[in-house]
CSV table of C-alpha atoms and ligand atoms in Angstrom, one decimal:
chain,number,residue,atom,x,y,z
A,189,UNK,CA,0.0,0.0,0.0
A,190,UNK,CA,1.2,3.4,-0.6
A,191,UNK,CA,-0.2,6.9,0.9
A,192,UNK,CA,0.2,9.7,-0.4
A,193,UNK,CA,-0.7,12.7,1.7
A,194,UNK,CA,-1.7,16.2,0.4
A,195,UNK,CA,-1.3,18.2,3.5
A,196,UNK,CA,0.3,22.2,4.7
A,197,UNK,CA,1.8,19.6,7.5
A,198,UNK,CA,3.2,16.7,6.2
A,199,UNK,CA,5.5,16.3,9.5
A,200,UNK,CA,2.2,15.7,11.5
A,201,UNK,CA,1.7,12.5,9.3
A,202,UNK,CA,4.6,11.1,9.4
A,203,UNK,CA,4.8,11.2,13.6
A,204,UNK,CA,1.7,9.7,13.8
A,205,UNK,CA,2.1,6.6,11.5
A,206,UNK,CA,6.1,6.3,13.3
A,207,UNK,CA,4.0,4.4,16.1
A,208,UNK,CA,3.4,0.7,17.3
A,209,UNK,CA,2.2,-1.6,15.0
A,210,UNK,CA,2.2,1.1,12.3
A,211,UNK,CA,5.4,1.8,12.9
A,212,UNK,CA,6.5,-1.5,12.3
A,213,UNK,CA,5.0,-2.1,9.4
A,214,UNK,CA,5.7,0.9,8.2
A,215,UNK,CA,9.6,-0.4,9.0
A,216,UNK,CA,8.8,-3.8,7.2
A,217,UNK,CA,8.0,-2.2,4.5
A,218,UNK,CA,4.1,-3.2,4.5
A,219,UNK,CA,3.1,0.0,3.1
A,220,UNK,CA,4.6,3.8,2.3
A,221,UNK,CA,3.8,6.9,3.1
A,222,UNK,CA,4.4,10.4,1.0
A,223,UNK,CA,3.8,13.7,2.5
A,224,UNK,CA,3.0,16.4,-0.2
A,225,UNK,CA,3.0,20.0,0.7
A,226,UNK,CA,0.9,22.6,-1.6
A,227,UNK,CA,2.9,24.9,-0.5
A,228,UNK,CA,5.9,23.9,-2.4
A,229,UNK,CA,3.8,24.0,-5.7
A,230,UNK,CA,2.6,27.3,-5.1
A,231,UNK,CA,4.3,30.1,-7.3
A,232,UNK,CA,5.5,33.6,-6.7
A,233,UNK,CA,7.1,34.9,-4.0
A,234,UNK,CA,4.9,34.6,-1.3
A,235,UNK,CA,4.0,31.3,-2.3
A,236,UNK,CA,0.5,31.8,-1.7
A,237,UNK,CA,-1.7,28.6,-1.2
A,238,UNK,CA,-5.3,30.8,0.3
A,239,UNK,CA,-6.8,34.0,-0.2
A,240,UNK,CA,-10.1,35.1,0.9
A,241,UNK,CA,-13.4,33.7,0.0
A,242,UNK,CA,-15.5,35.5,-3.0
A,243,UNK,CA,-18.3,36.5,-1.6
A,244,UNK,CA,-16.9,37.6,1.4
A,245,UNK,CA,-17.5,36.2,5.1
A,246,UNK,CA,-14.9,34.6,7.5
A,247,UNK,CA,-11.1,32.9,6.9
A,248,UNK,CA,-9.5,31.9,3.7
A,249,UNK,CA,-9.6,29.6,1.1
A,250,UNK,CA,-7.3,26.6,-0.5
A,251,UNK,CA,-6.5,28.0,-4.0
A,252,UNK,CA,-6.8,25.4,-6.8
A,253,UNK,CA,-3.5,26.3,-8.7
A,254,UNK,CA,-0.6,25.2,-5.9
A,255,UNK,CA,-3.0,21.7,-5.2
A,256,UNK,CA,-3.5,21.1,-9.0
A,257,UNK,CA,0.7,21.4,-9.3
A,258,UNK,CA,1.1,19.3,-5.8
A,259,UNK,CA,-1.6,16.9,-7.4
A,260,UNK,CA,0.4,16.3,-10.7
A,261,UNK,CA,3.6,15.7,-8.7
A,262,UNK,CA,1.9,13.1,-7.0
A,263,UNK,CA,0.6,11.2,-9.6
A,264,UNK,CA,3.8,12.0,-11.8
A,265,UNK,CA,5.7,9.9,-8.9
A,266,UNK,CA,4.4,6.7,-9.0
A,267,UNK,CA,2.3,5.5,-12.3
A,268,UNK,CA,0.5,3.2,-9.7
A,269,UNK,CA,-3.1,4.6,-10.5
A,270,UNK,CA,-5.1,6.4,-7.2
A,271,UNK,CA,-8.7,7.6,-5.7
A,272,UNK,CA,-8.0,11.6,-4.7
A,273,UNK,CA,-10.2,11.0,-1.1
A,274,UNK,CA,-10.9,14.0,0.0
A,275,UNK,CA,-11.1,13.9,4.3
A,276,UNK,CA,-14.2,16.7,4.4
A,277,UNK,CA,-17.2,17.0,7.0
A,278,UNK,CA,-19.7,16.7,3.8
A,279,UNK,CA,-17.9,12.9,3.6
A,280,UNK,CA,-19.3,9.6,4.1
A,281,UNK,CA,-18.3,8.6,8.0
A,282,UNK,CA,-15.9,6.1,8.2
A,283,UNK,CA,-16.3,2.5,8.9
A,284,UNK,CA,-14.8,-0.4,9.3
A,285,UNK,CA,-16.3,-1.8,6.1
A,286,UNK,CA,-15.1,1.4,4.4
A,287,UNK,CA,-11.4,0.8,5.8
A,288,UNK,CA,-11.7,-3.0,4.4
A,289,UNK,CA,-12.2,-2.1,1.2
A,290,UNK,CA,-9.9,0.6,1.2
A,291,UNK,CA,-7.2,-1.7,2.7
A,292,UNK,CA,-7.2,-3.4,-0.8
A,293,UNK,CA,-6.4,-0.6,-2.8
A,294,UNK,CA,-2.6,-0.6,-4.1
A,295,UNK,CA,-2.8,3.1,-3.7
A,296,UNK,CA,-4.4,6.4,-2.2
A,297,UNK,CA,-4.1,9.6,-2.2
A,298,UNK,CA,-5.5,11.6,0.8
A,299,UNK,CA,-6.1,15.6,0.3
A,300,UNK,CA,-6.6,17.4,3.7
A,301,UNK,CA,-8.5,20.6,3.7
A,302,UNK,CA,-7.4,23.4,6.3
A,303,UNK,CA,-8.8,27.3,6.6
A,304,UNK,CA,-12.4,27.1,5.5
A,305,UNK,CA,-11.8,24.6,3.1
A,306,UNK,CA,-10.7,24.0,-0.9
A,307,UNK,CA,-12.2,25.6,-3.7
A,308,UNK,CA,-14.5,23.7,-5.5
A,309,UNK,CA,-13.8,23.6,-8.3
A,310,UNK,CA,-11.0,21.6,-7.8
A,311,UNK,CA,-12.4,19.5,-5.7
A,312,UNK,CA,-15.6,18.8,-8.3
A,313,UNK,CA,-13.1,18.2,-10.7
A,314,UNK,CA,-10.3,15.9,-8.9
A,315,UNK,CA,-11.7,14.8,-6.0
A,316,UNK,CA,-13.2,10.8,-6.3
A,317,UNK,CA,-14.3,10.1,-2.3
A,318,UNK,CA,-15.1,12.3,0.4
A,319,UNK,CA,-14.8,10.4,3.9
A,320,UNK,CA,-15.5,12.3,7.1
A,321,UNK,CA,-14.5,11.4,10.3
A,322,UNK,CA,-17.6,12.8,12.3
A,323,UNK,CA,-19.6,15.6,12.7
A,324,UNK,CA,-17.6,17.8,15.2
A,325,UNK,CA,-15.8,20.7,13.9
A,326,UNK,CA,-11.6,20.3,13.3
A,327,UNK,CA,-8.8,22.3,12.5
A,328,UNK,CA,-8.3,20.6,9.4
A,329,UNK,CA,-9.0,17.0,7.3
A,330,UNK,CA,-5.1,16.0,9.1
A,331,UNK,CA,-6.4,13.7,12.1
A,332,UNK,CA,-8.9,12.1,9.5
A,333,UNK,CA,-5.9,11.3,7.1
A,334,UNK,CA,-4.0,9.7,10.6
A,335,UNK,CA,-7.3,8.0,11.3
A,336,UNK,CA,-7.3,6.2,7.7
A,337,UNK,CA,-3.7,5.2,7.6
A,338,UNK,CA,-3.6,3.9,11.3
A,339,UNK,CA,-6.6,1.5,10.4
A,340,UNK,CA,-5.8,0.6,6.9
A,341,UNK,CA,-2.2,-0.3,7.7
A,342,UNK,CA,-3.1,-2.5,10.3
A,343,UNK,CA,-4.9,-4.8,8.0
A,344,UNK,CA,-1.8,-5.0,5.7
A,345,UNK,CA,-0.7,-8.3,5.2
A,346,UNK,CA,2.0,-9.3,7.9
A,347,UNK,CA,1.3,-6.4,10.0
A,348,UNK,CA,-0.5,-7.8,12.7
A,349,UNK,CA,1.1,-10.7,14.4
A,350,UNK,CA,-1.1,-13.8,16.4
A,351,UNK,CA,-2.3,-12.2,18.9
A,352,UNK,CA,-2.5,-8.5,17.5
A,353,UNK,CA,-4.9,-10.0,14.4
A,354,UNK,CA,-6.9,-12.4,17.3
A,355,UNK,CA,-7.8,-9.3,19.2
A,356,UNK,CA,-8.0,-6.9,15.6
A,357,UNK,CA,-10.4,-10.2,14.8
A,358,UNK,CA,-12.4,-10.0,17.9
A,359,UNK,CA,-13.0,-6.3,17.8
A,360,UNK,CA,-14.3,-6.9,14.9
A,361,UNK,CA,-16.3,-9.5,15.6
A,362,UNK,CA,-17.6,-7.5,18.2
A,363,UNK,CA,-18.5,-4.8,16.1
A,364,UNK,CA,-21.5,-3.0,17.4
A,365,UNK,CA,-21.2,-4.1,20.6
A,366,UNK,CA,-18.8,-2.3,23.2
A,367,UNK,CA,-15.9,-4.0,24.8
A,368,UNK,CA,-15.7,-6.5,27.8
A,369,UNK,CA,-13.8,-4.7,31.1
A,370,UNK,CA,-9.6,-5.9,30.8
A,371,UNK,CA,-8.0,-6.9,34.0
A,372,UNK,CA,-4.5,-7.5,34.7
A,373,UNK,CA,-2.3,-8.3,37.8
A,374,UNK,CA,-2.4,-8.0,40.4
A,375,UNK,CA,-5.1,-10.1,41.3
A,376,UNK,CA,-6.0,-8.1,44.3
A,377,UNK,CA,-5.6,-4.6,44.7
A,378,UNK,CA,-7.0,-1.8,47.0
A,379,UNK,CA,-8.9,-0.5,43.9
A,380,UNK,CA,-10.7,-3.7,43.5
A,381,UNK,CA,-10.5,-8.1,42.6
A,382,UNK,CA,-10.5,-9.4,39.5
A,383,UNK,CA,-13.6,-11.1,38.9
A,384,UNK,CA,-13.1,-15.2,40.0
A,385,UNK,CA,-14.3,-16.3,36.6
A,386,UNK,CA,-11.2,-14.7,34.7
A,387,UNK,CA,-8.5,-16.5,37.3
A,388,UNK,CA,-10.9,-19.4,36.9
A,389,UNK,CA,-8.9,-21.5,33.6
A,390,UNK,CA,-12.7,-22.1,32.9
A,391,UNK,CA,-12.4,-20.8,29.1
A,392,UNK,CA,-16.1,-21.7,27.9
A,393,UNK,CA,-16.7,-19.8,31.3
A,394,UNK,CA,-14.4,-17.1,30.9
A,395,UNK,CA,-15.8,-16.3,27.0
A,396,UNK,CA,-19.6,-16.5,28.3
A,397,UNK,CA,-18.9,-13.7,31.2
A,398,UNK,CA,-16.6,-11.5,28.2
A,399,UNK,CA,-19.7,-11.7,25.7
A,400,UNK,CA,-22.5,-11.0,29.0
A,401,UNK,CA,-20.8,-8.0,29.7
A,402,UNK,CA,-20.3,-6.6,26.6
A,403,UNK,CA,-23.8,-7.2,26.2
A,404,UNK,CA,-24.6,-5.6,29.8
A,405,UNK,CA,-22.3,-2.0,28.8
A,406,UNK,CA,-24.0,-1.8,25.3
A,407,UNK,CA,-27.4,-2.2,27.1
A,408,UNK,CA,-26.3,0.2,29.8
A,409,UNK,CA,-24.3,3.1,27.4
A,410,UNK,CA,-25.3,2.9,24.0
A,411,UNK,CA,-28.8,1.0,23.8
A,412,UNK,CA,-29.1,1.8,20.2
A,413,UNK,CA,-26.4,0.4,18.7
A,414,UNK,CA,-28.4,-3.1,20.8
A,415,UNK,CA,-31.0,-2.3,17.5
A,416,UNK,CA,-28.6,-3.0,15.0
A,417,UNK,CA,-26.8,-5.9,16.9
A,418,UNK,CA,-27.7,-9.4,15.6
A,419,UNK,CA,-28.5,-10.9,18.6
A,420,UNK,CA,-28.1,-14.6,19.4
A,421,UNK,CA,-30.9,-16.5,21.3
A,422,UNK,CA,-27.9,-17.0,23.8
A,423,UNK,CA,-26.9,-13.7,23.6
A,424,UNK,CA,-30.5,-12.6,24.6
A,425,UNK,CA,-30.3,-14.9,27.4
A,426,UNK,CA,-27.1,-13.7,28.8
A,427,UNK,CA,-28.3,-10.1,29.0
A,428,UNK,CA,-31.6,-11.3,30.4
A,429,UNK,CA,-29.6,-12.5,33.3
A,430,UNK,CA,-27.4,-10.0,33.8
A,431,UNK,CA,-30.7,-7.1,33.8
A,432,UNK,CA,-31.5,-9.7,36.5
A,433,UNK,CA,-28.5,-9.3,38.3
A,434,UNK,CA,-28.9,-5.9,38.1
A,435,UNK,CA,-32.1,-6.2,40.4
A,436,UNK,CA,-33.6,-3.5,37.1
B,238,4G1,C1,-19.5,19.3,11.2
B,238,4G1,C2,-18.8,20.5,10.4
B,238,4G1,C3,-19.6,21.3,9.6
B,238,4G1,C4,-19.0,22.3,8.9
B,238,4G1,C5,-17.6,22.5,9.0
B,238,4G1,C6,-16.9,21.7,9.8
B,238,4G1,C7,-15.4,21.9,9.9
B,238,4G1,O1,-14.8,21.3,10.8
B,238,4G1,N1,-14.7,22.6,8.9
B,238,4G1,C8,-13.3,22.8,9.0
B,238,4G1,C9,-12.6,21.6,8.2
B,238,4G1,N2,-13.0,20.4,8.8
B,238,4G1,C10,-12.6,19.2,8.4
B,238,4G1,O2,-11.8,19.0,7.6
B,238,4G1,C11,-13.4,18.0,9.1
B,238,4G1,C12,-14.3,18.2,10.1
B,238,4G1,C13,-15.0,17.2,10.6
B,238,4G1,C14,-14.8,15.9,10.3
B,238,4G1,C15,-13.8,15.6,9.3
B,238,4G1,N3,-13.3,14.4,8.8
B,238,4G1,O3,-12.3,14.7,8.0
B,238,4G1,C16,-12.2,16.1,7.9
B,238,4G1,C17,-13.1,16.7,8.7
B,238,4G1,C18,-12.9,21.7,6.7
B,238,4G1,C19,-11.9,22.6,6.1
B,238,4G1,C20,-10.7,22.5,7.0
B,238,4G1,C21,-11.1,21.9,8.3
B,238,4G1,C22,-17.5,20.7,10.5
């Protein structure tokens, strides 16, 4: 896989993917990343890559000529062809789906937007995806680009080892539902015991009292994403009895 990153802070990229298991493959060579700045493209000598908006109002605008140059670089580096995804609160939010397929892809180029955001005309003419990480207001499309590379590098072949690609498996396996509380040594502590069942070596056990409480925290904090859930029989049972438990 091999990013290419059209950003005004291509450093902030390449920290973030430098990290854990991105890092590493990153290091093994599992995929690439390119930080382009607009601002090298941009000509004169103030190098100008905004101005204010026609029409007036607040802040200033992404010009299309230093991203059209930056854009042609890009693609002139690497014949490998590319979707232009354009991170973008008008974008389609993220998900894990999204990141699957995307994962596939030999290639992408990510354009972040800063100020008030790009002209449109280039993005109406260059632009192929917009994806958006949410709808809360940011500083600029940058975090969105991290967010993309950090999940679609994970599910580069080799990246993951065992256990990382077990647990990557069951978190998404448990998609929808919220995670199971983690416990670690020691076994007791003034903040609390860890629950018998987990010490227990009783695995059937142990994955039955995992699954009940995820159930029992989706129930509790985010009853709605219960709707869309595909619920077992079993699994209905288990957070019958744990309501129960709750004395509800
Ligand atoms: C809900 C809402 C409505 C209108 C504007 C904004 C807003 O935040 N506008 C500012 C910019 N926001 C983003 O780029 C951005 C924002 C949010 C999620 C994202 N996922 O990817 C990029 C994202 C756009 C130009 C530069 C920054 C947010």
């Amino acid at each position: 896989m091999r990013f290419d990153v059209i950003t005004l802070f291509p450093d902030f990229l390449a920290q973030s993917a430098g990290l854990g298991v991105v890092g590493r493959a990153q290091e093994k060579s599992l995929f690439s990343l390119h930080g382009w700045n607009p601002r090298d493209y941009a000509e004169g000598n103030y190098r100008r890559v905004d101005d204010r908006p026609f029409g007036g109002g607040p802040g200033m605008v992404m010009l299309i000529e230093p991203l059209q140059a930056c854009l042609a670089a890009v693609r002139a580096a690497d014949p490998t062809p590319a979707p232009l995804i354009h991170l973008s609160p008008q974008g389609r939010p993220l998900t894990q789906s999204r990141v699957r397929e995307l994962a596939a892809l030999p290639r992408m180029i990510l354009l972040c937007g800063r100020y008030e955001g790009i002209d449109e005309r280039f993005l109406a003419s260059e632009v192929d995806e917009e994806i958006s990480l949410g709808d809360y207001v940011l500083s600029g499309g940058e975090l969105g680009a991290a967010v993309i590379i950090d999940a679609v590098a994970r599910l580069q072949e080799g990246a993951l080892n065992d256990a990382e690609s077990a647990a990557q498996d069951s978190f998404e396996g448990e998609l929808g539902l919220l995670d199971c509380p983690h416990f670690s040594q020691p076994a007791q502590h003034p903040l609390g015991e860890v629950p018998d069942v987990l010490r227990s070596g009783n695995h059937a056990a142990i994955a039955r009292w995992r699954r009940q409480q995820s159930l029992l925290r989706t129930w509790q904090r985010r009853p709605e994403l219960l709707d869309e859930a595909v619920l077992s029989k079993a699994d209905r049972k288990l957070l019958e009895q744990a309501r129960q438990g709750l004395g509800d």
